[in-house]
Short mmCIF file of C-alpha atoms in Angstrom, two decimals:
data_model
loop_
_atom_site.label_atom_id
_atom_site.label_comp_id
_atom_site.label_asym_id
_atom_site.label_seq_id
_atom_site.Cartn_x
_atom_site.Cartn_y
_atom_site.Cartn_z
CA MET A 1 81.69 -81.63 -43.16
CA ASN A 2 82.07 -77.85 -43.55
CA GLU A 3 83.94 -78.39 -46.80
CA ILE A 4 81.08 -80.51 -48.17
CA ARG A 5 78.49 -77.94 -47.02
CA SER A 6 80.51 -75.16 -48.67
CA LEU A 7 80.73 -77.17 -51.86
CA GLU A 8 76.98 -77.78 -51.79
CA ASP A 9 76.30 -74.06 -51.28
CA THR A 10 78.53 -73.16 -54.21
CA PHE A 11 76.89 -75.83 -56.31
CA GLY A 12 73.46 -74.50 -55.34
CA ARG A 13 74.33 -70.93 -56.30
CA ILE A 14 75.54 -72.02 -59.72
CA ILE A 15 72.51 -74.21 -60.39
CA GLY A 16 70.21 -71.55 -58.92
CA LYS A 17 71.20 -69.12 -61.68
CA TYR A 18 69.31 -71.28 -64.11
CA THR A 19 66.28 -72.19 -62.06
CA ASP A 20 64.21 -69.05 -62.30
CA ILE A 21 61.12 -70.94 -63.35
CA GLY A 22 59.26 -67.67 -63.82
CA MET A 23 61.31 -67.07 -66.96
CA ARG A 24 59.34 -68.12 -70.04
CA ARG A 25 62.41 -68.67 -72.21
CA PRO A 26 65.57 -68.85 -70.06
CA THR A 27 68.88 -68.93 -71.87
CA ILE A 28 71.37 -71.74 -71.40
CA LYS A 29 74.39 -71.66 -73.69
CA ASN A 30 75.77 -74.88 -75.15
CA ASN A 31 78.99 -74.73 -73.12
CA GLU A 32 76.89 -74.10 -70.02
CA THR A 33 74.86 -77.22 -70.75
CA ALA A 34 78.02 -79.32 -70.64
CA MET A 35 79.12 -77.57 -67.45
CA LEU A 36 75.78 -78.23 -65.75
CA ILE A 37 75.89 -81.90 -66.67
CA ARG A 38 79.42 -82.24 -65.25
CA LEU A 39 78.39 -80.49 -62.04
CA LEU A 40 75.35 -82.71 -61.67
CA GLU A 41 77.48 -85.79 -62.21
CA TYR A 42 79.90 -84.53 -59.56
CA GLY A 43 77.11 -83.60 -57.19
CA GLN A 44 75.25 -86.90 -57.18
CA GLY A 45 74.33 -87.83 -53.64
CA MET A 46 74.50 -84.26 -52.36
CA ASN A 47 71.34 -82.66 -51.00
CA ILE A 48 71.72 -79.94 -53.58
CA GLY A 49 71.01 -82.37 -56.38
CA LEU A 50 67.58 -83.24 -55.04
CA LYS A 51 66.84 -79.64 -54.10
CA HIS A 52 67.36 -78.14 -57.55
CA ILE A 53 66.72 -80.99 -59.94
CA SER A 54 63.00 -80.31 -60.39
CA ASP A 55 63.34 -76.62 -61.23
CA LEU A 56 66.33 -77.25 -63.46
CA LEU A 57 64.36 -79.79 -65.50
CA CYS A 58 61.67 -77.21 -66.24
CA VAL A 59 64.27 -74.59 -67.16
CA ALA A 60 66.07 -77.05 -69.43
CA VAL A 61 62.79 -77.83 -71.19
CA SER A 62 61.94 -74.14 -71.58
CA ALA A 63 65.40 -73.50 -73.00
CA GLY A 64 64.92 -76.39 -75.42
CA LYS A 65 68.10 -78.19 -74.27
CA TYR A 66 67.34 -81.77 -75.31
CA ASN A 67 70.61 -83.26 -74.01
CA LEU A 68 70.23 -81.65 -70.61
CA VAL A 69 66.58 -82.74 -70.37
CA GLU A 70 67.56 -86.31 -71.22
CA PHE A 71 70.33 -86.27 -68.62
CA LEU A 72 67.96 -84.96 -65.96
CA CYS A 73 65.33 -87.58 -66.82
CA LYS A 74 67.94 -90.29 -66.12
CA TYR A 75 69.47 -88.51 -63.13
CA PRO A 76 69.58 -90.92 -60.15
CA ASP A 77 68.30 -88.32 -57.68
CA GLN A 78 65.01 -88.28 -59.60
CA LEU A 79 64.30 -91.64 -58.01
CA LYS A 80 64.42 -90.04 -54.56
CA LEU A 81 61.43 -87.85 -55.37
CA SER A 82 57.99 -88.97 -54.28
CA LEU A 83 55.51 -90.09 -56.92
CA GLN A 84 53.48 -86.89 -56.45
CA GLN A 85 56.62 -84.78 -56.95
CA ARG A 86 57.42 -86.64 -60.15
CA ILE A 87 53.84 -86.18 -61.35
CA ASN A 88 53.97 -82.45 -60.66
CA ASN A 89 57.36 -82.15 -62.33
CA GLN A 90 56.25 -83.89 -65.48
CA ILE A 91 53.06 -81.87 -65.77
CA VAL A 92 55.08 -78.65 -65.65
CA ALA A 93 57.79 -80.02 -67.95
CA LEU A 94 55.30 -81.31 -70.53
CA LYS A 95 53.46 -78.00 -70.49
CA ARG A 96 56.73 -76.16 -71.07
CA ALA A 97 57.61 -78.47 -73.96
CA ALA A 98 54.17 -77.98 -75.52
CA ASP A 99 54.45 -74.23 -75.00
CA ILE A 100 57.61 -74.02 -77.12
CA GLY A 101 56.37 -76.63 -79.59
CA ARG A 102 59.16 -79.14 -78.92
CA CYS A 103 57.54 -82.45 -79.82
CA ASP A 104 60.89 -84.25 -79.50
CA ILE A 105 61.13 -83.19 -75.86
CA VAL A 106 57.51 -84.22 -75.27
CA GLU A 107 58.36 -87.69 -76.59
CA LEU A 108 61.50 -87.77 -74.45
CA LEU A 109 59.60 -86.90 -71.28
CA LEU A 110 56.96 -89.52 -72.01
CA ARG A 111 59.62 -92.16 -72.61
CA TYR A 112 61.39 -91.59 -69.28
CA ASN A 113 58.35 -91.02 -67.09
CA THR A 114 56.06 -93.93 -67.81
CA ASP A 115 55.21 -94.39 -64.13
CA THR A 116 53.31 -91.09 -64.02
CA LYS A 117 51.05 -91.77 -67.03
CA PRO A 118 48.09 -93.17 -65.04
CA TYR A 119 47.81 -89.95 -63.00
CA ASN A 120 46.25 -87.62 -65.63
CA VAL A 121 49.65 -86.11 -66.38
CA CYS A 122 49.24 -86.50 -70.12
CA GLU A 123 45.61 -85.34 -70.07
CA SER A 124 46.70 -82.15 -68.32
CA ALA A 125 49.53 -81.62 -70.80
CA LEU A 126 47.24 -82.32 -73.75
CA LYS A 127 44.75 -79.68 -72.62
CA TYR A 128 47.61 -77.22 -72.30
CA ALA A 129 48.91 -78.09 -75.78
CA ILE A 130 45.44 -77.64 -77.26
CA THR A 131 44.86 -74.36 -75.43
CA HIS A 132 48.13 -72.94 -76.73
CA GLY A 133 47.72 -74.22 -80.26
CA SER A 134 50.60 -76.71 -80.07
CA ILE A 135 48.89 -79.12 -82.44
CA GLU A 136 51.96 -81.24 -83.23
CA CYS A 137 52.64 -81.76 -79.53
CA ALA A 138 48.99 -82.66 -79.05
CA LYS A 139 49.37 -85.29 -81.77
CA VAL A 140 52.37 -86.81 -79.98
CA LEU A 141 50.45 -87.02 -76.71
CA ILE A 142 47.45 -88.61 -78.42
CA GLN A 143 49.66 -91.09 -80.29
CA ASN A 144 51.07 -92.09 -76.91
CA GLY A 145 47.63 -93.04 -75.70
CA THR A 146 46.34 -89.79 -74.21
CA LYS A 147 42.57 -89.52 -74.58
CA ILE A 148 41.34 -86.23 -75.98
CA ASP A 149 38.47 -84.33 -74.37
CA ILE A 150 36.41 -83.45 -77.45
CA LYS A 151 34.17 -80.94 -75.67
CA TYR A 152 37.16 -79.09 -74.24
CA ALA A 153 38.98 -79.11 -77.58
CA LEU A 154 35.93 -77.78 -79.43
CA ASP A 155 35.43 -75.02 -76.89
CA ILE A 156 39.04 -73.92 -77.27
CA ALA A 157 38.96 -74.09 -81.08
CA VAL A 158 35.81 -71.98 -81.31
CA ASN A 159 36.50 -69.49 -78.51
CA GLN A 160 40.08 -68.84 -79.63
CA GLN A 161 39.26 -69.13 -83.34
CA MET A 162 41.87 -71.84 -83.92
CA VAL A 163 41.16 -73.02 -87.45
CA LYS A 164 44.21 -75.29 -87.35
CA LEU A 165 42.92 -77.04 -84.24
CA MET A 166 39.44 -77.36 -85.72
CA ASN A 167 40.91 -78.94 -88.86
CA PHE A 168 42.95 -81.32 -86.71
CA LEU A 169 39.86 -82.42 -84.80
CA PHE A 170 37.84 -83.04 -87.95
CA GLU A 171 40.67 -84.85 -89.70
CA ASN A 172 41.61 -87.10 -86.79
CA HIS A 173 38.55 -87.38 -84.54
CA GLN A 174 35.57 -87.31 -86.90
CA GLN A 175 33.77 -90.15 -85.16
CA GLU A 176 34.09 -88.62 -81.68
CA LEU A 177 32.96 -85.25 -83.05
CA THR A 178 29.92 -86.69 -84.79
CA GLU A 179 28.95 -88.59 -81.66
CA HIS A 180 29.38 -85.53 -79.44
CA ILE A 181 27.33 -83.34 -81.76
CA SER A 182 24.51 -85.89 -81.99
CA LYS A 183 24.28 -86.28 -78.20
CA ASN A 184 24.91 -82.71 -77.01
CA ALA A 185 22.59 -80.44 -78.96
CA SER A 186 22.59 -77.61 -76.40
CA HIS A 187 26.39 -77.47 -76.22
CA VAL A 188 26.70 -77.55 -80.00
CA THR A 189 24.17 -74.71 -80.32
CA GLU A 190 26.21 -72.66 -77.86
CA LEU A 191 29.33 -73.44 -79.91
CA LEU A 192 27.66 -72.33 -83.13
CA ILE A 193 26.42 -69.14 -81.49
CA THR A 194 29.93 -68.42 -80.20
CA ALA A 195 31.31 -69.08 -83.68
CA ALA A 196 28.72 -66.67 -85.14
CA VAL A 197 29.74 -64.00 -82.63
CA LYS A 198 33.44 -64.53 -83.42
CA GLY A 199 32.77 -64.50 -87.16
CA ASN A 200 35.10 -67.14 -88.63
CA LEU A 201 33.14 -68.61 -91.54
CA GLU A 202 35.41 -71.66 -91.89
CA ILE A 203 34.76 -72.70 -88.30
CA ILE A 204 31.03 -72.02 -88.64
CA ASP A 205 30.93 -74.14 -91.78
CA LYS A 206 32.68 -77.09 -90.13
CA ILE A 207 30.32 -77.09 -87.14
CA ILE A 208 27.24 -77.05 -89.38
CA ASP A 209 28.62 -79.69 -91.75
CA ALA A 210 29.30 -81.92 -88.75
CA GLY A 211 25.58 -81.95 -88.00
CA ALA A 212 24.87 -78.86 -85.91
CA ASP A 213 21.37 -77.43 -86.35
CA VAL A 214 21.69 -73.96 -87.87
CA ASN A 215 18.33 -73.14 -86.27
CA GLY A 216 19.20 -74.62 -82.90
CA THR A 217 18.06 -72.50 -79.96
CA THR A 218 19.23 -71.63 -76.47
CA SER A 219 16.90 -71.91 -73.48
CA GLU A 220 15.82 -68.33 -74.27
CA GLY A 221 15.08 -69.27 -77.88
CA GLU A 222 18.03 -67.43 -79.44
CA THR A 223 19.55 -68.76 -82.65
CA PRO A 224 23.03 -68.35 -84.16
CA LEU A 225 21.61 -65.92 -86.74
CA MET A 226 20.55 -63.55 -83.97
CA ASN A 227 24.16 -63.39 -82.79
CA SER A 228 25.85 -62.81 -86.14
CA LYS A 229 29.00 -60.73 -85.96
CA ASP A 230 28.34 -58.98 -89.26
CA GLY A 231 26.44 -59.16 -92.52
CA ASP A 232 28.76 -61.79 -93.99
CA VAL A 233 28.07 -64.17 -91.12
CA ALA A 234 24.33 -63.52 -91.30
CA LEU A 235 24.26 -64.19 -95.04
CA PHE A 236 26.34 -67.35 -94.63
CA LEU A 237 23.96 -68.71 -91.99
CA ILE A 238 20.92 -67.84 -94.09
CA ARG A 239 22.39 -69.70 -97.06
CA LYS A 240 22.90 -72.66 -94.71
CA GLY A 241 19.19 -72.58 -93.89
CA ALA A 242 18.83 -70.14 -90.99
CA ASN A 243 15.25 -68.93 -90.49
CA VAL A 244 15.14 -65.13 -90.81
CA ASN A 245 11.74 -65.01 -89.10
CA HIS A 246 12.34 -67.36 -86.19
CA VAL A 247 10.38 -66.19 -83.12
CA THR A 248 11.58 -66.58 -79.52
CA SER A 249 9.37 -66.95 -76.45
CA GLN A 250 9.50 -63.15 -76.16
CA SER A 251 8.38 -62.84 -79.79
CA ASN A 252 11.80 -61.58 -80.83
CA THR A 253 12.81 -62.22 -84.43
CA PRO A 254 16.43 -62.03 -85.66
CA LEU A 255 15.71 -58.51 -86.95
CA ILE A 256 14.29 -57.39 -83.61
CA SER A 257 17.10 -59.09 -81.68
CA VAL A 258 19.84 -57.40 -83.71
CA ILE A 259 18.26 -53.96 -83.31
CA GLN A 260 17.63 -54.45 -79.59
CA SER A 261 21.33 -55.08 -79.04
CA TYR A 262 22.29 -52.23 -81.33
CA ARG A 263 25.24 -50.07 -80.44
CA TYR A 264 26.15 -47.96 -83.42
CA SER A 265 28.28 -49.92 -85.84
CA SER A 266 28.20 -50.45 -89.57
CA SER A 267 28.23 -54.22 -89.01
CA LYS A 268 24.84 -54.14 -87.27
CA THR A 269 23.34 -52.03 -90.04
CA ALA A 270 24.72 -54.53 -92.56
CA ILE A 271 23.04 -57.40 -90.69
CA VAL A 272 19.71 -55.55 -90.79
CA GLN A 273 20.16 -55.04 -94.53
CA VAL A 274 20.91 -58.74 -95.10
CA LEU A 275 17.92 -59.86 -93.01
CA LEU A 276 15.52 -57.57 -94.87
CA GLU A 277 16.93 -58.59 -98.25
CA ASN A 278 16.21 -62.19 -97.33
CA GLY A 279 12.61 -61.78 -96.24
CA ALA A 280 12.66 -60.64 -92.61
CA TYR A 281 9.33 -59.12 -91.55
CA VAL A 282 9.98 -55.40 -91.27
CA ASN A 283 6.89 -54.78 -89.12
CA ALA A 284 7.23 -57.79 -86.81
CA ARG A 285 6.39 -57.18 -83.15
CA ASN A 286 7.94 -58.44 -79.94
CA SER A 287 5.99 -59.34 -76.78
CA GLU A 288 5.72 -55.63 -75.92
CA GLY A 289 4.29 -54.85 -79.33
CA LYS A 290 7.41 -52.98 -80.40
CA THR A 291 8.44 -53.03 -84.04
CA PRO A 292 11.99 -52.83 -85.44
CA LEU A 293 11.36 -49.16 -86.29
CA MET A 294 10.40 -48.34 -82.69
CA LEU A 295 13.47 -50.12 -81.33
CA ALA A 296 15.79 -48.40 -83.79
CA ALA A 297 14.23 -45.02 -82.96
CA SER A 298 15.21 -45.57 -79.32
CA HIS A 299 18.94 -45.72 -80.14
CA THR A 300 21.19 -42.77 -80.86
CA ASN A 301 23.12 -42.65 -84.14
CA SER A 302 20.71 -45.01 -85.84
CA GLU A 303 19.55 -42.88 -88.77
CA SER A 304 21.06 -45.26 -91.33
CA MET A 305 19.17 -48.15 -89.75
CA LEU A 306 15.95 -46.12 -89.72
CA GLN A 307 16.48 -45.33 -93.39
CA THR A 308 16.97 -49.02 -94.21
CA LEU A 309 13.80 -49.98 -92.34
CA SER A 310 11.91 -47.18 -94.08
CA ASP A 311 13.14 -48.37 -97.48
CA TYR A 312 11.68 -51.81 -96.77
CA GLY A 313 8.26 -50.47 -95.81
CA ALA A 314 8.36 -49.92 -92.06
CA ASN A 315 5.06 -48.54 -90.75
CA PHE A 316 5.61 -45.18 -89.03
CA THR A 317 2.20 -45.10 -87.33
CA ASP A 318 2.27 -48.50 -85.61
CA GLN A 319 1.76 -48.38 -81.83
CA ASP A 320 3.12 -50.79 -79.21
CA ASN A 321 1.16 -52.31 -76.33
CA GLU A 322 1.30 -48.99 -74.46
CA GLY A 323 0.25 -47.00 -77.50
CA ASN A 324 3.69 -45.53 -78.21
CA THR A 325 4.79 -44.85 -81.78
CA ALA A 326 8.33 -44.73 -83.16
CA LEU A 327 8.22 -40.93 -82.80
CA ILE A 328 7.21 -41.19 -79.14
CA HIS A 329 10.04 -43.67 -78.50
CA ALA A 330 12.55 -41.32 -80.14
CA ALA A 331 11.30 -38.36 -78.06
CA LEU A 332 11.22 -40.43 -74.87
CA CYS A 333 14.86 -41.45 -75.38
CA ASP A 334 15.93 -37.90 -76.25
CA CYS A 335 17.07 -38.95 -79.73
CA SER A 336 16.80 -35.63 -81.56
CA GLN A 337 18.30 -36.88 -84.82
CA ASN A 338 15.85 -39.76 -84.95
CA VAL A 339 12.95 -37.38 -84.33
CA SER A 340 14.18 -35.24 -87.23
CA PHE A 341 14.44 -38.26 -89.52
CA LEU A 342 10.95 -39.48 -88.65
CA LEU A 343 9.40 -36.03 -89.08
CA GLU A 344 11.07 -35.59 -92.46
CA SER A 345 10.21 -39.10 -93.68
CA VAL A 346 6.57 -39.57 -92.65
CA LYS A 347 4.01 -39.15 -95.40
CA ASN A 348 0.93 -38.27 -93.36
CA MET A 349 1.97 -35.86 -90.62
CA ASN A 350 -1.55 -35.49 -89.24
CA GLU A 351 -1.75 -39.21 -88.38
CA PHE A 352 1.71 -39.22 -86.88
CA LEU A 353 2.78 -36.08 -85.05
CA ASN A 354 0.08 -35.81 -82.38
CA VAL A 355 -0.62 -39.48 -81.70
CA GLN A 356 -1.20 -40.14 -77.99
CA ASN A 357 -0.43 -43.34 -76.14
CA HIS A 358 -2.87 -45.11 -73.83
CA LYS A 359 -2.14 -42.59 -71.07
CA GLY A 360 -2.78 -39.69 -73.41
CA LEU A 361 0.90 -38.74 -73.68
CA SER A 362 2.24 -37.33 -76.95
CA ALA A 363 5.75 -37.06 -78.36
CA LEU A 364 5.82 -33.38 -77.33
CA MET A 365 4.97 -34.24 -73.72
CA PHE A 366 7.81 -36.77 -73.59
CA ALA A 367 10.18 -34.28 -75.19
CA VAL A 368 9.63 -31.70 -72.46
CA THR A 369 10.48 -34.23 -69.75
CA CYS A 370 13.92 -34.61 -71.38
CA MET A 371 14.48 -30.86 -70.96
CA ASN A 372 15.75 -30.73 -74.55
CA LEU A 373 14.58 -27.34 -75.82
CA ASN A 374 15.86 -27.98 -79.35
CA LEU A 375 13.82 -31.17 -79.56
CA VAL A 376 10.74 -29.42 -78.21
CA GLN A 377 11.17 -26.56 -80.67
CA LYS A 378 11.56 -29.04 -83.53
CA LEU A 379 8.22 -30.67 -82.73
CA ILE A 380 6.50 -27.32 -82.31
CA ASP A 381 7.92 -26.14 -85.64
CA HIS A 382 6.17 -29.10 -87.24
CA ASP A 383 2.89 -27.97 -85.63
CA ALA A 384 2.80 -30.31 -82.66
CA ASP A 385 -0.42 -29.61 -80.78
CA MET A 386 0.40 -28.03 -77.40
CA ASN A 387 -3.22 -28.15 -76.25
CA ILE A 388 -3.56 -31.93 -76.26
CA LYS A 389 -4.31 -33.23 -72.77
CA ASP A 390 -3.26 -36.53 -71.25
CA GLU A 391 -5.59 -38.71 -69.18
CA ASP A 392 -4.95 -36.48 -66.17
CA GLY A 393 -5.81 -33.33 -68.07
CA ASN A 394 -2.21 -32.07 -68.38
CA THR A 395 -0.94 -30.30 -71.49
CA ALA A 396 2.67 -30.16 -72.67
CA LEU A 397 3.05 -26.84 -70.85
CA LEU A 398 1.92 -28.36 -67.56
CA HIS A 399 4.38 -31.20 -68.08
CA ALA A 400 7.11 -28.66 -68.75
CA LEU A 401 6.71 -26.42 -65.72
CA PRO A 402 7.86 -28.94 -63.07
CA GLN A 403 10.79 -30.03 -65.25
CA TYR A 404 12.16 -26.51 -65.59
CA ASN A 405 11.25 -25.36 -62.09
CA LEU A 406 9.53 -22.33 -63.64
CA LYS A 407 12.93 -21.06 -64.86
CA GLU A 408 12.57 -21.61 -68.60
CA PRO A 409 8.91 -22.00 -69.56
CA HIS A 410 9.19 -19.11 -72.02
CA ILE A 411 9.46 -21.29 -75.11
CA PHE A 412 6.08 -22.85 -74.33
CA LEU A 413 4.42 -19.62 -73.24
CA TYR A 414 5.67 -17.85 -76.36
CA ASN A 415 4.55 -20.59 -78.74
CA PHE A 416 1.31 -21.05 -76.86
CA ALA A 417 0.52 -17.37 -77.35
CA ILE A 418 1.29 -17.59 -81.07
CA HIS A 419 -0.80 -20.75 -81.36
CA GLU A 420 -3.79 -19.10 -79.66
CA SER A 421 -3.40 -16.03 -81.84
CA ASN A 422 -3.44 -18.13 -85.00
CA ILE A 423 -6.59 -19.91 -83.85
CA LYS A 424 -8.39 -16.61 -83.23
CA LYS A 425 -7.35 -15.31 -86.68
CA LYS A 426 -8.93 -18.35 -88.26
#
């Protein structure tokens, strides 16, 4: 008895060397394969055979050892495993085979494990093969009767930008795709939006050609065009029929939507250029009455976008629902460079510089609340009126004093004195 136990322990240590299932690609040499088979033949009936057989099968698959996998599939001790154990083993083994792209091993596993097929083993393996781009292995599973989940496959193809998988789906499952697209408009719109965000034109083209509505909307009214990755995607969608002036429930157009989500990048500026070139309304307003120029003025590093909007006729004196102009928005957001651009670009300074919103607040008043002396000085240098009062009777100086805690009001006092002096001279 002790001799048998000792032999089993030795056997287990040898087999255990190869059953580190955490290893993605374990190494088993050819001469070791023969040795393992001989040991397994010798160890039939021992507890060690049942104990290590499952892990060893997965390792053999990962190592791509066809002969060893075949031997293990036929190994008598496999029959001692419960059905659930065999199901679990095959799921792992099939996933490993798909992971390394060994279609021959996938076929082998399917051939020797027919009793596990009704238990979603193949469906699980197919999803894994699709997720990891093992298209040939996916084909083998499908040819063996595994039903493909079209929605899942489409999601993977679009999210992971798998052109090869997308081509496979359209070449082999056109009918299922067409049916899914016709019955699941919201999902297809989400797919197309994701594809627009990712930016692969080939995938976008296939989704549209399969029947997706290029102007399909989300529950918030967003379209794929509003989510374009760059100018190339935007232009492609427009040529496919995307509406450049689509309006959401919040009155956002594609131009407004792109600028609202602006974080400085040349790709966003390129999208704005494409939209304007193709007829986007440059002075459109959202539900708050804000125009593209106002929104762009609220973002730092957006001078190039402001220039583009200006080139296409943006109105500098428009006011939103609260009476704020683009200049006020730039001052409110402490965007000094945008203030400079607007001051240098406006044609009629008198109708622009001292505009007050519905609360009587001017760009200068907002500038002082940012405690940006350079910005304040810039506005004063362009003759911003310091004597304008808001609805509460406060001037820019009165707005400034609380902000600076009476420590640095000199810039206002100095300029106020000069301003008063100039008035008296006149």
